[in-house]
XYZ file of C-alpha atoms in Angstrom:
533
model
C -50.662 30.294 -14.834
C -49.074 27.151 -13.356
C -45.700 25.850 -14.524
C -43.989 22.516 -13.915
C -40.586 21.542 -12.544
C -39.270 17.977 -12.274
C -37.838 17.580 -8.764
C -35.342 14.817 -7.986
C -34.246 14.785 -4.367
C -33.378 12.659 -1.360
C -34.062 13.314 2.299
C -31.888 12.329 5.248
C -32.338 12.392 8.997
C -30.541 14.989 11.029
C -29.976 15.238 14.797
C -32.850 16.393 17.075
C -34.018 19.953 16.598
C -31.784 22.434 18.352
C -28.689 20.263 17.980
C -25.901 20.524 15.469
C -26.393 19.134 11.988
C -22.843 18.890 10.683
C -22.292 17.937 7.085
C -19.139 16.158 5.927
C -16.731 17.878 3.567
C -18.715 17.582 0.318
C -15.848 18.918 -1.827
C -14.500 15.370 -1.749
C -17.576 14.082 -3.622
C -16.444 13.126 -7.157
C -17.212 15.950 -9.576
C -17.596 18.628 -6.886
C -15.099 21.480 -7.007
C -16.726 23.845 -4.584
C -19.410 24.182 -1.908
C -21.013 27.630 -1.872
C -22.804 28.802 1.254
C -26.054 30.475 0.146
C -27.185 31.510 3.618
C -30.349 30.698 5.550
C -33.869 31.070 4.139
C -36.891 31.331 6.424
C -39.760 29.346 4.905
C -43.398 29.402 6.000
C -45.560 26.719 4.357
C -49.202 25.823 4.946
C -50.252 22.437 3.579
C -53.783 21.816 2.356
C -55.738 18.559 2.179
C -59.217 17.199 2.739
C -60.361 16.501 6.282
C -59.737 12.783 5.733
C -56.313 13.434 4.119
C -56.988 12.049 0.655
C -53.999 13.827 -0.863
C -51.577 12.594 1.781
C -52.904 9.042 1.334
C -52.006 9.303 -2.359
C -48.561 10.851 -1.579
C -49.619 14.216 -3.030
C -48.745 17.495 -1.348
C -50.331 20.912 -1.864
C -48.887 23.921 -0.080
C -48.799 27.702 0.016
C -45.279 28.854 0.862
C -43.608 32.187 1.441
C -39.887 32.816 1.802
C -37.054 31.567 -0.377
C -36.812 32.134 -4.109
C -39.922 30.146 -5.131
C -42.728 31.585 -3.028
C -46.163 30.540 -4.230
C -48.446 27.525 -4.423
C -46.806 24.147 -5.049
C -48.531 20.892 -5.923
C -46.229 17.861 -5.931
C -47.222 14.774 -7.914
C -45.229 11.552 -7.398
C -43.475 10.149 -10.471
C -41.252 7.488 -8.907
C -39.220 7.092 -5.725
C -37.490 10.394 -5.026
C -38.929 11.986 -8.183
C -41.872 14.366 -8.242
C -43.362 16.893 -10.621
C -43.855 20.203 -8.852
C -46.642 22.310 -10.347
C -46.263 25.947 -9.338
C -48.714 28.822 -9.246
C -48.363 32.429 -8.008
C -49.256 33.409 -4.451
C -52.922 34.002 -3.739
C -55.199 33.870 -0.737
C -57.099 30.791 -1.935
C -56.066 27.565 -3.628
C -55.643 28.278 -7.378
C -58.336 26.694 -9.540
C -55.681 25.140 -11.807
C -54.211 23.203 -8.887
C -57.597 22.209 -7.479
C -58.475 20.724 -10.858
C -55.311 18.603 -10.810
C -56.399 16.902 -7.573
C -60.088 16.661 -8.459
C -59.966 12.900 -9.064
C -58.729 12.500 -5.484
C -60.817 15.016 -3.571
C -64.028 14.917 -5.676
C -66.349 17.453 -4.038
C -64.519 17.600 -0.702
C -63.142 20.922 0.550
C -59.417 21.614 0.763
C -58.509 22.957 4.201
C -55.235 23.871 5.965
C -53.937 20.807 7.801
C -50.337 21.579 8.793
C -48.067 24.614 8.966
C -44.320 24.085 8.622
C -41.827 26.768 9.649
C -38.353 25.938 8.346
C -34.967 27.574 8.711
C -33.181 26.310 5.592
C -29.356 26.484 5.586
C -28.480 26.166 1.905
C -25.283 25.063 0.152
C -24.678 24.686 -3.579
C -22.420 21.957 -4.917
C -20.741 23.151 -8.116
C -18.292 21.692 -10.603
C -15.051 23.239 -11.909
C -16.946 25.531 -14.278
C -19.241 26.778 -11.524
C -22.229 24.837 -12.825
C -24.697 23.806 -10.142
C -24.758 20.043 -9.515
C -27.071 19.873 -6.519
C -28.455 21.913 -3.669
C -27.893 20.607 -0.152
C -29.919 22.085 2.660
C -30.124 21.519 6.397
C -33.708 22.222 7.439
C -34.693 22.916 11.043
C -38.442 22.376 11.002
C -41.306 23.168 13.360
C -44.681 21.610 12.493
C -48.007 22.882 13.830
C -51.210 20.906 13.343
C -54.036 23.101 11.988
C -56.871 20.569 11.721
C -57.572 17.156 13.137
C -55.659 17.995 16.267
C -53.421 20.632 17.812
C -50.067 18.923 18.163
C -46.651 20.231 17.243
C -43.264 18.701 16.499
C -39.697 19.728 15.719
C -36.924 17.975 13.840
C -33.927 18.547 11.592
C -33.433 16.945 8.192
C -31.060 17.151 5.276
C -32.259 17.529 1.699
C -30.199 16.949 -1.447
C -31.923 18.158 -4.621
C -30.425 17.484 -8.037
C -29.914 20.477 -10.319
C -32.147 20.776 -13.376
C -31.105 18.309 -16.100
C -28.541 16.769 -13.742
C -27.481 13.130 -13.723
C -29.378 11.217 -10.993
C -26.268 9.080 -10.477
C -24.658 12.140 -8.860
C -27.023 11.740 -5.906
C -25.526 8.295 -5.283
C -22.099 9.877 -4.936
C -23.385 12.422 -2.430
C -25.231 9.743 -0.502
C -22.105 7.608 -0.239
C -20.336 10.510 1.450
C -23.262 11.177 3.785
C -23.549 7.531 4.781
C -19.854 7.420 5.679
C -20.547 10.332 8.010
C -23.322 8.341 9.694
C -26.190 10.192 8.000
C -29.037 7.901 6.938
C -32.081 8.240 4.727
C -35.225 9.702 6.256
C -37.920 7.212 7.212
C -40.584 9.669 6.010
C -41.317 10.244 2.339
C -41.849 13.988 2.862
C -41.955 16.720 5.497
C -45.736 16.605 5.381
C -45.841 12.863 6.014
C -43.592 13.245 9.049
C -45.549 16.226 10.307
C -48.875 14.426 10.038
C -47.476 11.415 11.837
C -45.679 13.329 14.577
C -48.589 15.686 15.317
C -51.424 13.170 15.051
C -53.599 12.848 18.165
C -52.713 9.705 20.100
C -55.753 7.540 20.706
C -56.022 6.379 24.309
C -56.083 2.639 24.801
C -59.497 1.310 25.731
C -60.195 -1.608 27.968
C -62.346 -4.450 26.725
C -62.822 -5.968 23.303
C -62.322 -3.893 20.159
C -65.419 -2.768 18.334
C -66.355 -5.147 15.544
C -66.262 -4.006 11.931
C -69.607 -2.847 10.693
C -71.009 -2.133 14.166
C -73.320 0.908 14.150
C -71.768 4.146 15.328
C -73.317 6.896 17.396
C -75.944 7.594 14.788
C -76.959 3.942 14.899
C -76.172 3.315 11.221
C -73.568 1.374 9.349
C -71.445 3.565 7.048
C -72.975 3.991 3.582
C -70.599 2.346 1.113
C -72.122 4.376 -1.726
C -70.274 7.371 -0.317
C -66.860 5.747 -0.491
C -64.037 7.860 -1.830
C -60.514 6.805 -2.678
C -60.070 4.930 0.568
C -58.074 1.730 0.588
C -60.017 -1.282 -0.618
C -60.022 -4.749 0.842
C -56.375 -5.806 1.140
C -55.084 -8.324 -1.335
C -54.329 -11.808 -0.032
C -50.788 -12.465 1.108
C -48.515 -14.882 -0.707
C -49.447 -17.591 1.787
C -53.199 -17.162 1.187
C -54.791 -19.316 -1.563
C -55.814 -16.966 -4.353
C -59.289 -17.498 -5.722
C -60.584 -16.551 -9.142
C -62.168 -13.494 -7.548
C -58.863 -12.417 -5.983
C -57.133 -12.394 -9.365
C -59.850 -10.465 -11.169
C -60.280 -7.934 -8.371
C -56.537 -7.250 -8.410
C -56.816 -6.391 -12.109
C -59.952 -4.289 -11.569
C -58.299 -2.384 -8.729
C -55.251 -1.629 -10.887
C -57.405 -0.150 -13.647
C -59.426 1.960 -11.207
C -56.169 3.271 -9.759
C -54.825 4.020 -13.239
C -57.846 6.168 -14.133
C -57.563 8.202 -10.925
C -53.785 8.588 -11.167
C -53.819 9.570 -14.853
C -56.408 12.310 -14.383
C -53.840 15.066 -13.605
C -51.674 14.000 -16.543
C -54.634 14.188 -18.931
C -55.486 17.651 -17.663
C -51.859 18.716 -18.205
C -51.869 17.222 -21.711
C -48.946 14.904 -20.908
C -48.082 12.851 -24.022
C -49.887 9.514 -24.214
C -51.875 10.174 -21.019
C -55.249 10.296 -22.783
C -54.507 7.016 -24.523
C -53.433 5.322 -21.288
C -56.532 6.488 -19.428
C -58.743 5.328 -22.273
C -57.071 1.918 -22.222
C -57.735 1.635 -18.482
C -61.446 2.317 -19.019
C -61.562 -0.294 -21.780
C -59.733 -2.857 -19.684
C -62.243 -2.374 -16.888
C -65.260 -2.643 -19.159
C -63.841 -5.684 -20.923
C -63.100 -7.372 -17.592
C -66.663 -6.859 -16.416
C -67.984 -8.458 -19.615
C -65.481 -11.306 -19.812
C -65.733 -12.334 -16.185
C -69.471 -12.183 -15.625
C -69.300 -15.510 -13.760
C -67.113 -13.790 -11.153
C -68.559 -10.256 -10.958
C -72.335 -9.826 -11.089
C -73.179 -8.156 -14.397
C -76.424 -6.716 -13.070
C -74.105 -4.459 -11.063
C -71.215 -4.058 -13.520
C -73.186 -3.553 -16.754
C -74.437 -0.062 -15.750
C -70.881 0.830 -14.761
C -69.733 -0.479 -18.138
C -72.115 1.954 -19.843
C -70.458 4.826 -18.004
C -66.986 3.526 -18.832
C -67.962 3.319 -22.504
C -69.118 6.928 -22.323
C -65.825 8.021 -20.730
C -63.770 6.118 -23.313
C -65.730 7.832 -26.082
C -65.108 11.256 -24.557
C -61.406 10.492 -24.225
C -61.435 9.205 -27.789
C -62.529 12.561 -29.194
C -59.077 13.900 -28.414
C -57.072 10.707 -28.837
C -58.574 9.716 -32.193
C -57.895 13.165 -33.597
C -54.312 13.001 -32.343
C -53.685 9.597 -33.946
C -55.406 10.571 -37.187
C -53.299 13.709 -37.500
C -50.121 11.678 -36.903
C -51.044 9.248 -39.690
C -51.884 12.012 -42.149
C -48.726 13.971 -41.343
C -46.522 10.889 -41.732
C -48.184 9.964 -45.024
C -47.691 13.487 -46.361
C -44.034 13.561 -45.287
C -43.435 10.280 -47.125
C -44.689 11.671 -50.437
C -42.140 12.875 -53.018
C -42.257 16.662 -53.287
C -43.457 16.543 -56.913
C -46.657 14.818 -55.748
C -47.544 17.588 -53.316
C -49.609 20.323 -54.950
C -51.273 23.205 -53.151
C -51.159 24.215 -49.469
C -51.766 20.673 -48.190
C -49.668 20.957 -45.026
C -51.242 24.280 -44.069
C -54.757 22.918 -44.578
C -53.956 19.802 -42.556
C -52.552 21.899 -39.684
C -55.573 24.204 -39.649
C -58.007 21.281 -39.812
C -56.259 19.408 -37.005
C -55.716 22.430 -34.766
C -59.350 23.531 -34.941
C -60.610 20.078 -34.060
C -58.124 19.429 -31.257
C -58.595 22.807 -29.630
C -62.310 22.190 -29.314
C -61.880 18.625 -28.123
C -59.366 19.605 -25.408
C -61.781 22.126 -23.957
C -64.566 19.582 -24.060
C -62.440 16.910 -22.387
C -61.519 19.170 -19.463
C -65.211 19.974 -19.016
C -65.926 16.235 -18.895
C -63.299 15.681 -16.183
C -64.799 18.502 -14.137
C -68.323 17.199 -14.603
C -70.552 15.384 -12.129
C -71.016 12.328 -14.336
C -67.295 11.569 -14.379
C -66.814 12.203 -10.655
C -69.815 10.002 -9.879
C -68.232 7.244 -11.984
C -65.029 7.430 -9.936
C -67.022 7.135 -6.722
C -68.964 4.197 -8.147
C -65.704 2.431 -8.958
C -64.503 3.033 -5.405
C -67.715 1.481 -4.138
C -67.269 -1.537 -6.402
C -63.716 -2.156 -5.221
C -64.672 -1.670 -1.567
C -67.618 -4.086 -1.817
C -67.307 -6.192 -5.001
C -70.477 -7.946 -6.260
C -68.925 -11.413 -6.280
C -70.764 -14.431 -7.662
C -70.303 -18.050 -6.632
C -67.518 -18.765 -9.114
C -65.380 -16.050 -7.495
C -64.491 -18.367 -4.610
C -63.333 -21.181 -6.874
C -59.818 -21.962 -8.030
C -58.783 -19.695 -10.890
C -57.414 -22.309 -13.285
C -60.826 -23.470 -14.524
C -63.024 -20.415 -14.034
C -60.663 -17.863 -15.583
C -59.443 -20.163 -18.364
C -63.024 -20.898 -19.431
C -63.806 -17.173 -19.701
C -60.721 -16.527 -21.816
C -61.485 -19.436 -24.150
C -65.014 -18.130 -24.639
C -63.674 -14.749 -25.730
C -61.184 -16.415 -28.081
C -63.968 -18.372 -29.752
C -65.845 -15.140 -30.429
C -62.745 -13.649 -32.060
C -62.468 -16.729 -34.254
C -66.075 -16.349 -35.418
C -65.649 -12.668 -36.277
C -62.370 -13.148 -38.150
C -63.967 -15.981 -40.110
C -66.914 -13.768 -41.050
C -64.602 -10.958 -42.188
C -62.534 -13.284 -44.364
C -65.660 -14.552 -46.138
C -66.786 -11.055 -47.156
C -65.567 -9.319 -50.333
C -63.501 -6.123 -49.994
C -65.672 -3.116 -49.203
C -67.490 -1.352 -46.410
C -69.027 -4.535 -44.969
C -65.645 -6.194 -44.665
C -64.213 -2.997 -43.158
C -66.904 -3.106 -40.473
C -66.425 -6.836 -39.833
C -62.667 -6.404 -39.427
C -63.259 -3.530 -37.022
C -65.581 -5.727 -34.933
C -62.959 -8.481 -34.907
C -60.366 -5.959 -33.745
C -62.538 -4.877 -30.817
C -63.108 -8.481 -29.800
C -59.387 -9.257 -30.080
C -58.719 -6.327 -27.752
C -61.240 -7.654 -25.238
C -59.666 -11.103 -25.367
C -56.239 -9.581 -24.872
C -57.414 -7.782 -21.732
C -59.071 -10.956 -20.434
C -55.785 -12.790 -20.953
C -53.875 -9.992 -19.192
C -56.073 -10.394 -16.136
C -55.583 -14.160 -16.352
C -51.786 -14.127 -16.673
C -50.971 -14.174 -12.920
C -53.189 -17.258 -12.576
C -52.497 -19.084 -15.845
C -48.892 -17.962 -16.476
C -47.341 -18.664 -19.899
C -50.452 -19.815 -21.817
C -52.244 -16.564 -20.955
C -49.128 -14.478 -21.636
C -48.782 -16.140 -25.050
C -52.405 -15.349 -25.847
C -51.822 -11.714 -24.893
C -49.032 -11.578 -27.477
C -51.166 -13.262 -30.148
C -54.118 -10.950 -29.585
C -51.866 -7.895 -29.524
C -50.401 -8.927 -32.879
C -53.878 -9.452 -34.344
C -55.117 -6.206 -32.822
C -52.191 -4.319 -34.385
C -52.842 -5.796 -37.832
C -56.562 -5.073 -37.713
C -55.787 -1.659 -36.214
C -53.679 -0.800 -39.258
C -56.690 -1.629 -41.397
C -59.029 0.532 -39.313
C -56.505 3.394 -39.414
C -56.647 3.200 -43.189
C -60.436 3.427 -43.086
C -60.289 6.511 -40.842
C -57.527 8.156 -42.905
C -59.529 7.724 -46.102
C -62.559 9.334 -44.469
C -60.468 12.316 -43.335
C -58.893 12.662 -46.780
C -62.331 12.820 -48.404
C -63.244 15.632 -46.007
C -59.999 17.514 -46.616
C -60.277 17.116 -50.374
C -63.826 18.488 -50.314
C -62.712 21.530 -48.300
C -59.717 22.105 -50.594
C -61.865 21.880 -53.728
C -64.399 24.328 -52.295
C -61.527 26.767 -51.606
C -60.313 26.493 -55.194
C -57.223 24.436 -54.271
C -55.793 21.499 -56.195
C -57.044 18.243 -54.598
C -54.601 15.977 -56.460
C -52.411 15.206 -53.413
C -55.396 14.075 -51.348
C -56.238 11.577 -54.082
C -52.687 10.228 -54.085
C -52.771 9.797 -50.300
C -56.176 8.120 -50.532
C -54.848 5.599 -53.018
C -51.881 4.781 -50.789
C -54.163 4.284 -47.781
C -56.326 1.972 -49.864
C -53.259 -0.069 -50.804
C -52.311 -0.445 -47.140
C -55.782 -1.772 -46.353
C -55.525 -4.293 -49.180
C -52.138 -5.447 -47.884
C -53.602 -6.077 -44.418
C -56.499 -8.017 -45.891
C -54.025 -10.170 -47.793
C -51.940 -10.789 -44.665
C -54.830 -11.594 -42.335
C -55.489 -15.236 -43.370
C -51.903 -16.295 -42.661
C -51.749 -14.329 -39.416
C -54.974 -15.867 -38.165
C -53.960 -19.392 -39.158
C -50.811 -19.067 -37.047
C -52.847 -17.818 -34.087
C -55.382 -20.623 -34.393
C -52.575 -23.191 -34.425
C -51.419 -21.898 -31.042
C -54.968 -21.886 -29.684
C -56.226 -20.297 -26.478
C -55.289 -21.098 -22.866
């Protein structure tokens, strides 16, 4: 069973391998009362990746290490600069299935193979405060790297690592660094040992005389590479600041960001990180909305089938997310009730009902992420980014093309809100308000994509649509809560329990819906006064 450790560390360059790697007197670092020599640990780590190094490209590392006090399999996921989550699993001869699953969105069906072996002699020192509490671990690592695939090179170097103690203050690392810098020790140019090893042991391509081979020229097999088999390789580079940005440039930047978000959030969803399912679902919706809003830029004969798959993925993610949100609303509503209005085992029934549903949905969601349909969708998105189906309007200036698309979406929101306001309270109005909410969300995403091109007008529309989406979302939450309460009340009645509390909660949810319906006309009037971009 894998466990997780948040790792906050900094790496520094040492002298060439075989030379001295003196450290300054670290007892003079503010807060440090002692430096404890913990001896030298001999570490033997084999790093795994795909043949084309998809993990390394994404700054992920997967290794099997022996020696030291944490022998086992370690998968490191980047969080921010100098911060990584290390997922650990016990030693085994093959890569643990749990860790393979966490990199599935990167490797797809590719095999994980040994790429580099690192042999390190780690000289360890602990920095402690006056009470003996560990502040940080400082190590001087003498490393030998041996290439295991893609070449046969080797390299040696020395580096210094400073790792913050668990729950330590990251500002302490600044104090240590100040002392190291005064001693002439500078930050490492490589993000990790693996990155340096891959670079230092990579085969050096001999320079060829003559003109370089043109892009797209057939290789030995006489065929141009099949773009349908693209993986997570880098897409067409974005234009530089000095390059005029077209409408297509802006929209592709947004599309690329959402594709990246889906891939990067996959491990977090599998680990059940809070809010990860919601964020991944939002990325799928943003992509689908962008395809529909900007059909003059991206060919919808290509993007519509992808949109169908994105809708499917959002629905699968929603099974878990919707249950999570619904449970939160019901729990909050129950907590807000005076105790004399709570009769029967309401909390116990709610917990049982929620737990049974979420347990099943979690298992189903993991199966979806391991399934061929999802992995094929990721590959299709890679293909789209690598070779976007641009239409004529994509090459035009963004101000007119993008603004026109956003205004069109805004007009559709206006029509739907108007229809909802004309209907009497009831199921038809509930459905109309839900449709207006979905369209407001689409317009918000269209305005998000437009903001770099249209600046403040688009940013203002994002705020307006978010406000409308929140209001209409409160109404839809009430509809969903009332449906769940009917189900819970039916189950409670069948079990011989008092259903009074469910009726009270239903009435309160109904009142919240009525309050939203009363607020909507004024909210919409203010939005209409501002207008679109």
